[in-house]
Short mmCIF file of C-alpha atoms in Angstrom, two decimals:
data_model
loop_
_atom_site.label_atom_id
_atom_site.label_comp_id
_atom_site.label_asym_id
_atom_site.label_seq_id
_atom_site.Cartn_x
_atom_site.Cartn_y
_atom_site.Cartn_z
CA MET A 1 0.00 0.00 0.00
CA ALA A 2 1.43 3.39 -1.00
CA ARG A 3 2.30 5.83 1.78
CA ARG A 4 0.71 9.29 1.74
CA PHE A 5 2.88 12.27 0.92
CA ASN A 6 3.67 14.60 3.85
CA PHE A 7 4.98 18.10 3.33
CA SER A 8 6.72 18.18 6.71
CA ASN A 9 8.89 15.15 5.80
CA PRO A 10 8.83 14.61 2.04
CA GLU A 11 11.92 12.39 2.10
CA ASP A 12 10.01 9.86 4.16
CA SER A 13 7.51 9.00 1.45
CA TYR A 14 6.99 6.56 -1.30
CA TRP A 15 8.63 9.01 -3.77
CA ASN A 16 12.11 7.87 -2.62
CA GLU A 17 11.26 4.17 -2.51
CA SER A 18 12.32 1.77 -5.28
CA GLY A 19 9.75 0.70 -7.80
CA ASN A 20 10.88 -2.95 -7.35
CA ALA A 21 11.13 -2.84 -3.57
CA ASN A 22 9.49 -6.22 -3.41
CA GLY A 23 11.88 -7.74 -5.85
CA VAL A 24 9.82 -7.15 -8.94
CA GLY A 25 11.76 -5.99 -12.01
CA GLY A 26 12.06 -2.35 -12.92
CA SER A 27 14.45 0.55 -12.41
CA ALA A 28 14.58 2.81 -9.35
CA ALA A 29 11.70 5.28 -9.10
CA PHE A 30 12.45 8.91 -9.82
CA ASN A 31 12.11 11.32 -6.82
CA LEU A 32 10.63 14.69 -7.74
CA PHE A 33 12.16 16.36 -4.70
CA ASP A 34 15.75 15.11 -5.08
CA ASP A 35 18.49 17.50 -6.13
CA VAL A 36 19.60 17.51 -9.75
CA SER A 37 22.89 15.87 -8.79
CA SER A 38 21.07 12.71 -7.68
CA PHE A 39 19.96 11.86 -11.17
CA ASP A 40 22.69 13.67 -13.19
CA GLY A 41 24.73 10.48 -13.66
CA ASN A 42 22.02 8.50 -15.38
CA ALA A 43 21.10 11.46 -17.57
CA ALA A 44 24.77 11.99 -18.56
CA ILE A 45 25.19 8.34 -19.63
CA ALA A 46 22.12 8.55 -21.82
CA ARG A 47 23.21 11.81 -23.42
CA ALA A 48 26.74 10.50 -24.05
CA ALA A 49 25.41 7.37 -25.74
CA LEU A 50 23.40 9.47 -28.15
CA ASP A 51 26.39 11.73 -28.88
CA ASP A 52 28.57 8.73 -29.63
CA LEU A 53 26.09 7.47 -32.12
CA PHE A 54 26.19 10.90 -33.79
CA ASP A 55 30.01 10.87 -34.02
CA THR A 56 30.21 7.40 -35.61
CA ARG A 57 27.58 7.97 -38.30
CA GLU A 58 30.16 7.58 -41.12
CA LYS A 59 31.55 4.29 -39.74
CA PHE A 60 28.23 2.58 -39.25
CA ALA A 61 25.91 2.55 -42.25
CA PHE A 62 23.36 -0.06 -42.81
CA ASP A 63 20.34 -0.72 -44.92
CA ASP A 64 17.26 -1.84 -43.12
CA ALA A 65 14.59 -1.18 -45.73
CA SER A 66 12.51 -4.07 -44.46
CA SER A 67 12.10 -2.32 -41.06
CA PHE A 68 10.69 0.86 -42.68
CA ALA A 69 8.41 -0.58 -45.34
CA GLY A 70 5.92 1.92 -46.69
CA SER A 71 7.82 4.91 -45.28
CA GLU A 72 10.91 6.99 -45.94
CA VAL A 73 14.01 5.00 -44.98
CA PRO A 74 16.72 6.84 -43.02
CA THR A 75 20.14 6.71 -44.71
CA SER A 76 22.18 6.96 -41.53
CA ILE A 77 21.96 6.74 -37.77
CA ASP A 78 22.22 10.54 -37.57
CA GLU A 79 19.16 10.91 -39.75
CA GLU A 80 17.38 8.34 -37.65
CA ILE A 81 18.18 10.27 -34.47
CA ASP A 82 17.12 13.54 -36.12
CA HIS A 83 13.95 11.86 -37.26
CA LEU A 84 13.21 10.85 -33.71
CA ALA A 85 14.10 14.33 -32.43
CA LYS A 86 11.67 15.97 -34.84
CA SER A 87 8.88 13.77 -33.54
CA PHE A 88 9.46 15.29 -30.07
CA PRO A 89 9.25 19.07 -30.34
CA ASN A 90 10.42 19.67 -26.80
CA SER A 91 13.63 17.69 -27.21
CA THR A 92 17.06 19.27 -27.65
CA PRO A 93 19.19 18.66 -30.80
CA SER A 94 22.00 16.21 -30.43
CA ARG A 95 24.81 18.76 -30.76
CA GLU A 96 23.28 20.99 -28.08
CA ARG A 97 22.94 18.00 -25.81
CA ALA A 98 26.54 17.13 -26.44
CA ALA A 99 27.59 20.61 -25.37
CA THR A 100 25.61 20.43 -22.13
CA CYS A 101 26.21 16.83 -21.07
CA PRO A 102 29.50 15.40 -19.75
CA LEU A 103 31.44 12.77 -21.68
CA VAL A 104 30.65 9.12 -21.10
CA PRO A 105 33.19 6.66 -19.73
CA ASP A 106 35.39 4.65 -22.10
CA LYS A 107 33.69 1.45 -21.12
CA THR A 108 30.43 2.72 -22.46
CA LEU A 109 32.04 3.74 -25.76
CA CYS A 110 33.56 0.29 -26.17
CA ASP A 111 30.18 -1.30 -25.63
CA LEU A 112 28.68 0.94 -28.22
CA ASN A 113 31.53 0.17 -30.73
CA LYS A 114 30.93 -3.51 -30.33
CA LEU A 115 27.30 -2.91 -30.91
CA ALA A 116 28.03 -0.88 -34.05
CA GLN A 117 30.27 -3.62 -35.59
CA SER A 118 27.46 -6.10 -35.38
CA ASN A 119 24.65 -5.78 -37.90
CA GLU A 120 22.38 -7.73 -35.61
CA GLY A 121 23.07 -5.17 -32.91
CA PHE A 122 21.88 -2.29 -35.07
CA THR A 123 18.90 -4.29 -36.17
CA ALA A 124 17.98 -4.73 -32.53
CA LEU A 125 18.64 -1.05 -31.93
CA ASP A 126 16.32 -0.14 -34.77
CA LYS A 127 13.60 -2.31 -33.31
CA LYS A 128 14.03 -0.75 -29.90
CA LYS A 129 14.11 2.70 -31.46
CA ASP A 130 10.50 2.39 -32.54
CA LYS A 131 9.54 1.77 -28.95
CA LEU A 132 11.20 4.92 -27.58
CA SER A 133 8.88 7.28 -25.73
CA THR A 134 9.00 10.98 -25.06
CA ALA A 135 9.77 10.43 -21.38
CA SER A 136 12.81 8.17 -22.15
CA VAL A 137 14.38 10.56 -24.64
CA VAL A 138 13.45 14.05 -23.49
CA SER A 139 12.62 14.16 -19.80
CA ASP A 140 16.12 13.69 -18.35
CA CYS A 141 18.17 16.06 -20.48
CA SER A 142 15.83 18.64 -22.02
CA ILE A 143 16.57 22.31 -21.35
CA GLY A 144 12.94 22.86 -20.19
CA SER A 145 13.35 20.35 -17.37
CA PHE A 146 16.46 22.11 -16.04
CA SER A 147 14.94 25.62 -16.36
CA SER A 148 11.89 24.70 -14.22
CA GLU A 149 13.87 23.12 -11.38
CA SER A 150 14.56 26.43 -9.52
CA THR A 151 10.90 27.52 -9.81
CA ALA A 152 9.75 24.15 -8.56
CA GLN A 153 12.07 24.38 -5.56
CA ILE A 154 10.73 27.88 -4.66
CA ASP A 155 7.10 26.77 -5.05
CA PHE A 156 7.78 23.75 -2.92
CA SER A 157 9.30 25.92 -0.16
CA ARG A 158 6.31 28.22 -0.20
CA LEU A 159 3.84 25.37 -0.11
CA LYS A 160 5.73 23.75 2.74
CA SER A 161 5.70 27.03 4.72
CA GLU A 162 1.96 27.51 4.19
CA HIS A 163 1.37 23.91 5.11
CA LYS A 164 3.19 24.36 8.40
CA LYS A 165 1.16 27.49 9.18
CA LEU A 166 -2.09 25.67 8.47
CA GLN A 167 -0.94 22.76 10.60
CA ARG A 168 -0.20 25.06 13.52
CA HIS A 169 -3.59 26.79 13.12
CA LEU A 170 -5.34 23.44 12.98
CA GLU A 171 -3.56 22.29 16.09
CA ASN A 172 -4.59 25.49 17.90
CA VAL A 173 -8.19 25.05 16.82
CA ARG A 174 -8.21 21.42 17.92
CA SER A 175 -6.66 22.28 21.26
CA GLU A 176 -9.16 25.12 21.86
CA ARG A 177 -12.15 23.22 20.60
CA PHE A 178 -13.31 22.05 23.98
CA ARG A 179 -11.34 24.48 26.11
CA PRO A 180 -12.84 27.89 26.94
CA PRO A 181 -10.71 30.84 25.86
CA ASP A 182 -9.35 33.32 28.33
CA VAL A 183 -12.04 35.52 29.87
CA GLU A 184 -10.33 38.79 29.01
CA GLU A 185 -9.75 37.62 25.45
CA SER A 186 -13.43 36.70 25.12
CA ILE A 187 -14.49 40.14 26.33
CA LYS A 188 -12.13 41.79 23.84
CA ARG A 189 -13.66 39.73 21.05
CA LEU A 190 -17.16 40.72 22.15
CA LEU A 191 -16.13 44.38 22.17
CA ARG A 192 -14.95 43.92 18.57
CA CYS A 193 -18.25 42.20 17.70
CA GLU A 194 -16.45 38.94 16.95
CA PRO A 195 -17.98 35.49 17.60
CA VAL A 196 -17.10 33.88 20.93
CA PRO A 197 -17.89 30.28 21.97
CA LEU A 198 -19.56 31.15 25.29
CA ASP A 199 -20.96 27.64 25.65
CA LEU A 200 -17.46 26.43 26.55
CA TYR A 201 -17.80 28.20 29.91
CA ARG A 202 -19.55 25.41 31.75
CA THR A 203 -19.04 25.96 35.46
CA LYS A 204 -20.77 28.60 37.54
CA ALA A 205 -17.43 30.08 38.58
CA GLN A 206 -16.35 30.53 34.96
CA LYS A 207 -19.63 32.22 34.09
CA LEU A 208 -19.41 34.58 37.05
CA GLU A 209 -15.85 35.46 36.09
CA LEU A 210 -17.04 36.18 32.56
CA LEU A 211 -19.86 38.40 33.88
CA ASP A 212 -17.46 40.33 36.13
CA ALA A 213 -15.14 40.95 33.19
CA ALA A 214 -18.09 42.18 31.11
CA ILE A 215 -19.15 44.59 33.86
CA ARG A 216 -15.59 45.91 34.10
CA ALA A 217 -15.70 46.60 30.36
CA ILE A 218 -18.58 49.08 30.96
CA ASP A 219 -20.30 48.14 27.72
CA SER A 220 -24.04 47.51 27.91
CA ASP A 221 -24.09 45.30 24.80
CA VAL A 222 -21.34 43.04 26.15
CA ILE A 223 -23.04 42.84 29.55
CA LEU A 224 -26.37 41.98 27.93
CA THR A 225 -24.73 39.28 25.78
CA VAL A 226 -23.24 37.60 28.83
CA VAL A 227 -26.47 37.98 30.84
CA LEU A 228 -28.52 36.34 28.10
CA PHE A 229 -25.98 33.52 28.01
CA LEU A 230 -26.39 33.06 31.76
CA LYS A 231 -30.17 33.12 31.36
CA ARG A 232 -29.93 30.38 28.76
CA SER A 233 -27.45 28.16 30.56
CA LEU A 234 -28.41 28.49 34.25
CA THR A 235 -31.46 27.55 36.24
CA ASP A 236 -33.95 30.29 36.98
CA SER A 237 -33.21 30.42 40.69
CA ILE A 238 -29.43 30.73 40.20
CA PHE A 239 -29.94 33.34 37.49
CA ARG A 240 -32.18 35.46 39.76
CA GLU A 241 -29.64 35.14 42.54
CA ILE A 242 -26.90 36.46 40.25
CA LEU A 243 -29.08 39.42 39.23
CA LEU A 244 -29.62 40.26 42.89
CA ARG A 245 -25.86 40.40 43.44
CA LYS A 246 -25.05 42.21 40.18
CA PRO A 247 -27.15 45.39 39.84
CA ASP A 248 -25.45 46.38 36.59
CA ALA A 249 -26.39 43.08 35.01
CA ALA A 250 -29.95 43.41 36.34
CA ASP A 251 -30.33 46.90 34.87
CA ALA A 252 -29.09 45.74 31.46
CA TYR A 253 -31.49 42.77 31.50
CA ILE A 254 -34.47 44.94 32.57
CA ALA A 255 -33.74 47.49 29.84
CA HIS A 256 -33.61 44.67 27.30
CA LEU A 257 -36.98 43.32 28.42
CA GLU A 258 -38.51 46.79 28.17
CA ASP A 259 -37.17 47.17 24.63
CA ILE A 260 -38.71 43.91 23.46
CA SER A 261 -41.93 44.52 25.50
CA ASP A 262 -41.69 41.21 27.31
CA PHE A 263 -43.87 42.37 30.22
CA SER A 264 -44.41 38.91 31.69
CA GLU A 265 -40.68 38.22 32.16
CA LEU A 266 -40.08 41.85 33.14
CA THR A 267 -42.71 41.71 35.89
CA HIS A 268 -41.38 38.40 37.18
CA THR A 269 -37.82 39.78 37.22
CA LEU A 270 -38.81 42.94 39.07
CA PHE A 271 -40.69 40.97 41.70
CA SER A 272 -37.70 38.67 42.17
CA LEU A 273 -35.44 41.70 42.62
CA GLY A 274 -37.74 43.16 45.27
CA ARG A 275 -38.88 46.07 43.13
CA ASN A 276 -42.57 45.58 43.86
CA GLU A 277 -43.62 49.14 42.97
CA ASP A 278 -41.96 48.93 39.57
CA ALA A 279 -43.40 45.48 39.00
CA ALA A 280 -46.92 46.68 39.84
CA MET A 281 -46.62 49.58 37.41
CA MET A 282 -45.37 47.22 34.69
CA GLU A 283 -48.39 45.01 35.31
CA PHE A 284 -50.63 48.04 34.96
CA CYS A 285 -48.93 49.09 31.71
CA ALA A 286 -49.21 45.59 30.29
CA ALA A 287 -52.90 45.44 31.24
CA SER A 288 -53.60 48.85 29.70
CA ARG A 289 -52.16 47.67 26.38
CA LYS A 290 -54.62 44.85 25.98
CA ALA A 291 -56.54 45.09 22.74
CA THR A 292 -59.96 44.08 24.06
CA THR A 293 -61.79 45.76 26.91
CA ASP A 294 -62.66 42.46 28.60
CA GLY A 295 -59.01 41.39 28.51
CA LYS A 296 -57.96 44.75 29.89
CA ILE A 297 -60.41 44.50 32.80
CA GLN A 298 -59.29 40.96 33.66
CA ALA A 299 -55.61 41.95 33.54
CA LEU A 300 -56.26 44.95 35.79
CA LYS A 301 -58.07 42.77 38.31
CA LYS A 302 -55.13 40.37 38.28
CA ALA A 303 -52.76 43.28 38.90
CA MET A 304 -54.94 44.38 41.80
CA ASN A 305 -54.50 40.99 43.44
CA SER A 306 -50.73 40.79 42.86
CA GLY A 307 -48.68 43.94 42.54
CA PHE A 308 -51.15 46.43 43.99
CA SER A 309 -51.98 44.27 46.98
CA SER A 310 -49.02 45.74 48.86
CA PRO A 311 -49.99 48.21 51.65
CA ILE A 312 -47.38 50.61 50.31
CA LEU A 313 -49.43 50.96 47.12
CA SER A 314 -52.81 51.48 48.77
CA SER A 315 -53.46 54.85 47.10
CA GLU A 316 -52.43 53.50 43.71
CA SER A 317 -54.58 50.44 44.28
CA LYS A 318 -57.60 52.70 44.85
CA LEU A 319 -56.97 54.43 41.54
CA VAL A 320 -56.73 51.11 39.72
CA ALA A 321 -60.01 50.02 41.28
CA GLU A 322 -61.66 53.22 40.09
CA TYR A 323 -60.30 52.64 36.62
CA ILE A 324 -61.77 49.15 36.54
CA ASP A 325 -65.12 50.56 37.72
CA LEU A 326 -65.00 53.25 35.03
CA LEU A 327 -64.33 50.69 32.29
CA GLU A 328 -67.16 48.46 33.42
CA ARG A 329 -69.50 51.48 33.63
CA GLN A 330 -68.47 52.65 30.16
CA VAL A 331 -69.07 49.22 28.64
CA LEU A 332 -72.56 49.10 30.13
CA ILE A 333 -73.48 52.67 29.07
CA ASP A 334 -72.10 52.25 25.57
CA SER A 335 -73.88 48.97 24.91
CA THR A 336 -77.20 50.36 26.18
CA ASP A 337 -76.94 53.50 24.06
CA ASP A 338 -76.08 51.47 20.99
CA GLU A 339 -79.27 49.48 21.44
CA VAL A 340 -81.30 52.70 21.79
CA ILE A 341 -79.72 54.15 18.66
CA LYS A 342 -80.46 51.00 16.68
CA SER A 343 -84.08 51.01 17.81
CA GLY A 344 -84.51 54.69 16.80
CA ARG A 345 -86.58 55.53 19.87
CA SER A 346 -84.48 58.51 21.01
CA ALA A 347 -84.84 61.85 19.21
CA HIS A 348 -81.98 63.23 21.26
CA PHE A 349 -79.47 60.87 19.64
CA LYS A 350 -80.84 61.85 16.24
CA GLN A 351 -80.37 65.55 16.95
CA TYR A 352 -76.92 65.07 18.46
CA PRO A 353 -75.50 61.92 16.88
CA LYS A 354 -73.01 59.80 18.74
CA MET A 355 -69.67 60.09 16.96
CA ALA A 356 -67.45 57.62 18.84
CA SER A 357 -67.50 54.80 21.38
CA LEU A 358 -67.42 55.74 25.04
CA VAL A 359 -65.33 52.73 26.07
CA GLY A 360 -61.75 53.64 26.93
CA GLN A 361 -62.38 57.38 27.19
CA PRO A 362 -61.07 59.43 30.14
CA LEU A 363 -63.21 60.18 33.16
CA LEU A 364 -63.92 63.82 32.25
CA THR A 365 -64.95 62.77 28.75
CA THR A 366 -67.34 60.31 30.33
CA VAL A 367 -68.83 63.13 32.43
CA TYR A 368 -69.29 65.21 29.27
CA TYR A 369 -70.93 62.29 27.45
CA CYS A 370 -73.33 61.54 30.29
CA SER A 371 -74.16 65.24 30.70
CA LEU A 372 -74.90 65.42 26.97
CA TYR A 373 -77.13 62.35 26.71
CA HIS A 374 -78.17 61.40 30.26
CA TYR A 375 -78.25 64.60 32.30
CA ASP A 376 -81.80 64.10 33.59
CA LEU A 377 -81.23 60.60 34.97
CA PRO A 378 -81.45 60.22 38.76
CA ILE A 379 -78.31 60.04 40.83
CA ASN A 380 -78.69 56.32 41.47
CA SER A 381 -78.44 55.54 37.74
CA TYR A 382 -75.05 54.32 36.49
CA ALA A 383 -75.25 56.77 33.52
CA SER A 384 -76.07 59.83 35.61
CA PRO A 385 -73.31 62.50 35.63
CA LEU A 386 -74.08 63.17 39.31
CA SER A 387 -73.53 59.47 40.05
CA ILE A 388 -70.18 59.55 38.27
CA LYS A 389 -69.24 62.67 40.23
CA ALA A 390 -70.04 60.96 43.52
CA VAL A 391 -68.39 57.62 42.74
CA PHE A 392 -65.14 59.03 41.40
CA ASN A 393 -64.89 61.98 43.81
CA LEU A 394 -64.77 64.71 41.19
CA ASN A 395 -64.34 68.21 42.58
CA GLU A 396 -66.82 70.95 41.80
CA LYS A 397 -64.67 72.72 39.31
CA GLU A 398 -64.03 69.61 37.18
CA PHE A 399 -67.65 68.58 37.17
CA LEU A 400 -69.03 72.07 36.38
CA TRP A 401 -66.59 72.64 33.54
CA MET A 402 -67.56 69.44 31.70
CA ALA A 403 -71.27 69.74 32.51
CA ILE A 404 -71.46 73.38 31.32
CA SER A 405 -69.65 72.41 28.11
CA ALA A 406 -72.25 69.71 27.37
CA LEU A 407 -75.26 71.79 28.43
CA SER A 408 -74.20 74.77 26.34
CA ARG A 409 -74.04 72.52 23.29
CA ILE A 410 -77.64 71.41 23.76
CA ARG A 411 -78.71 75.00 24.75
CA ARG A 412 -79.89 74.21 28.25
CA TRP A 413 -79.09 77.63 29.65
CA SER A 414 -81.43 77.38 32.59
CA GLU A 415 -79.64 74.25 33.78
CA ILE A 416 -76.33 76.07 33.55
CA GLU A 417 -77.72 78.92 35.63
CA ARG A 418 -79.11 76.48 38.16
CA LEU A 419 -75.73 74.78 38.51
CA LEU A 420 -74.05 78.14 39.23
CA SER A 421 -76.70 79.54 41.57
CA ASN A 422 -76.60 79.34 45.33
CA ARG A 423 -79.25 80.39 47.81
CA LYS A 424 -78.56 83.35 50.09
CA LEU A 425 -79.18 83.27 53.79
CA LEU A 426 -81.75 86.05 53.58
CA GLY A 427 -83.44 84.55 50.54
CA GLY A 428 -82.84 84.83 46.86
CA THR A 429 -80.07 83.31 44.73
CA LYS A 430 -76.64 84.39 43.71
CA MET A 431 -74.36 83.03 41.02
CA THR A 432 -70.93 81.87 42.12
CA MET A 433 -68.19 81.00 39.70
CA PRO A 434 -65.42 78.48 40.66
CA PHE A 435 -63.26 79.63 37.74
CA PRO A 436 -62.63 83.05 36.14
CA TRP A 437 -65.65 84.73 34.55
CA SER A 438 -63.78 85.42 31.35
CA ALA A 439 -63.04 81.70 30.99
CA PHE A 440 -66.67 80.85 31.73
CA PHE A 441 -68.06 83.21 29.06
CA ARG A 442 -65.50 81.94 26.54
CA HIS A 443 -66.44 78.37 27.35
CA VAL A 444 -70.19 78.89 27.31
CA SER A 445 -70.08 80.86 24.05
CA ARG A 446 -68.02 78.27 22.18
CA ASN A 447 -71.00 76.83 20.32
CA GLU A 448 -73.17 79.99 20.32
CA VAL A 449 -73.74 83.14 22.39
CA PRO A 450 -76.28 82.66 25.19
CA PRO A 451 -79.61 84.43 24.90
CA LYS A 452 -79.63 88.12 25.93
CA GLU A 453 -81.57 87.65 29.16
CA PHE A 454 -79.14 85.00 30.45
CA LEU A 455 -76.17 86.95 29.18
CA LEU A 456 -77.11 90.19 30.94
CA ARG A 457 -77.96 88.39 34.14
CA TRP A 458 -74.70 86.51 34.21
CA LEU A 459 -72.68 89.63 33.38
CA SER A 460 -74.39 91.55 36.15
CA SER A 461 -73.31 88.83 38.57
CA ILE A 462 -69.67 89.80 38.13
CA ASN A 463 -68.68 91.64 41.29
CA ASP A 464 -65.49 93.22 39.99
CA LEU A 465 -66.53 96.27 37.92
CA GLU A 466 -63.30 96.35 35.94
CA GLU A 467 -63.73 92.70 34.99
CA ARG A 468 -67.41 93.27 34.20
CA VAL A 469 -66.49 96.09 31.78
CA ALA A 470 -63.77 93.98 30.15
CA VAL A 471 -66.09 90.99 29.64
CA SER A 472 -69.24 92.90 28.63
CA GLU A 473 -67.42 94.90 25.96
CA GLN A 474 -67.08 91.65 23.96
CA TYR A 475 -70.84 91.29 23.46
CA LEU A 476 -72.98 93.71 21.45
CA ASP A 477 -76.09 92.87 23.46
CA ALA A 478 -74.43 93.89 26.73
CA HIS A 479 -73.91 97.66 26.18
CA SER A 480 -76.24 98.50 29.03
CA VAL A 481 -74.19 96.44 31.46
CA THR A 482 -71.02 98.11 30.21
CA LEU A 483 -72.46 101.62 30.64
CA GLU A 484 -73.63 100.86 34.17
CA ALA A 485 -70.23 99.52 35.15
CA ILE A 486 -68.37 102.55 33.74
CA VAL A 487 -70.69 104.99 35.47
CA ALA A 488 -70.28 103.06 38.70
CA LEU A 489 -66.52 103.39 38.32
CA LYS A 490 -66.96 107.18 37.70
CA ASP A 491 -64.32 106.99 35.01
CA ARG A 492 -65.04 109.83 32.56
CA LYS A 493 -62.10 109.07 30.27
CA LYS A 494 -63.16 105.44 29.83
CA LEU A 495 -66.73 106.56 29.12
CA VAL A 496 -65.54 108.99 26.45
CA CYS A 497 -63.37 106.30 24.88
CA TRP A 498 -66.22 103.78 24.88
CA LEU A 499 -68.66 106.41 23.50
CA SER A 500 -66.42 106.94 20.48
CA LYS A 501 -66.89 103.26 19.56
CA LEU A 502 -70.69 103.42 19.52
CA THR A 503 -72.81 104.17 16.50
CA PRO A 504 -74.30 107.69 16.70
CA HIS A 505 -78.03 108.17 17.16
CA THR A 506 -78.48 104.76 18.79
CA ILE A 507 -80.07 104.13 22.15
CA GLU A 508 -76.76 103.13 23.72
CA HIS A 509 -75.04 106.21 22.30
CA SER A 510 -77.78 108.50 23.66
CA LYS A 511 -77.63 106.92 27.13
CA ALA A 512 -73.84 107.27 27.24
CA GLN A 513 -74.10 110.94 26.17
CA MET A 514 -76.69 111.64 28.85
CA ALA A 515 -74.50 110.00 31.52
CA LEU A 516 -71.55 112.06 30.37
CA ASN A 517 -73.54 115.30 30.65
CA ASN A 518 -75.01 114.39 34.03
CA THR A 519 -73.62 116.87 36.56
CA ALA A 520 -74.77 114.80 39.54
CA ILE A 521 -72.10 112.23 38.87
CA LYS A 522 -68.81 113.05 40.50
CA TRP A 523 -66.21 111.88 38.01
CA LYS A 524 -62.80 110.96 39.29
CA ASN A 525 -60.99 112.22 36.22
#
């Protein structure tokens, strides 16, 4: 069986072994990697034999027409050799070979002379000549073979050097295949975004050392890569324990869970780290993002029983309970109104069509909706705005603002006045405003200006005369209130200025002129 060639020891291969090593006939095998001197002797003998035949062409002539029947017969040995040389284009002419090859020994010449004197010898030579091959004539002494020897030696040296490098690399890879690399080297590779076989770190101590090195690198991506590896390769209890001891790793893992919106794992992690407040808020956020209202309500109730059950979060728990109550109330109101709209029994919904669903709207929007469509319901009804005010502890200002906005849209001015009126101790009523009068008149006039009787009455309820003048000047129907306020201020200059804005020969212009000419009024300017 032939041995495989090895670049590291080419001499120890089958190329240097004999072709008849087992005793079978044949000449020694040629070694491609031997020096030229190792085969120069054999090549010189062959070249000398051919040169001798060339020199003795005049002494040895023969006629062997029978051997070349049907072809051109060579007239001499020299022509025969030239004929053979022409059949091999890469061969060298005999004279050139004679100049490059050393002379043969005398013994060889004597053998050839004996062969030349015998006609049978040349007959045998002619027969053997037909069997000559290109390799036997050309390969050992052609100029091309000698010119390529130096290039072959250089290529072989390069190949051998590359082979040794690849062998060393392969040995390093094999040795590191099941051995974890140095921790610092792994962190450097991660910083360069190069692949690292983290699975080779099998023990807990190795993994903790790797995590410590990642934290020292102060790179969030490297820390997260190692943390995710620990999450994948450790039990949940050990992983949570490591996060408790490594706040930097915990922060990187929590930020990653927030980025991918994995609220279930994020909540579990926060609870395990003792961050109950943060975990409860994450539960609330996850519940609020539910697509369906029923799913949202169920998730909020679950959060109430888990994260918001802590006494520390009692106030927040109350707010979550109110939110659940609001959602359930909105679902009930919205479904009932949809049935009424489909039946066509309510003229109010026809006059003021419902434009959107109530479910999921804020509390103040719910108050506006109920004030718009269900203002007359008793307080014990779930759709009554007064019931919503009582259940959710709305202050007076919030409730009045939304109720006035809805009532002004449906032109229920008397209800607005009733909401703002309070009884006096000595009898009668007086309007009180929880917010600025200018804001009230802007708000109530958003859809349309109130009727004149309500407008004048409400303007007259403004106690501050300066504010009354400033507000009443914005309405054309309130000139009488403006004139009374200016006269009460006894401000002649303001009266003259306001008079210049009025249309001459009108009732308001005449009254202002009379007040200006009244000598009983003691003007302050």
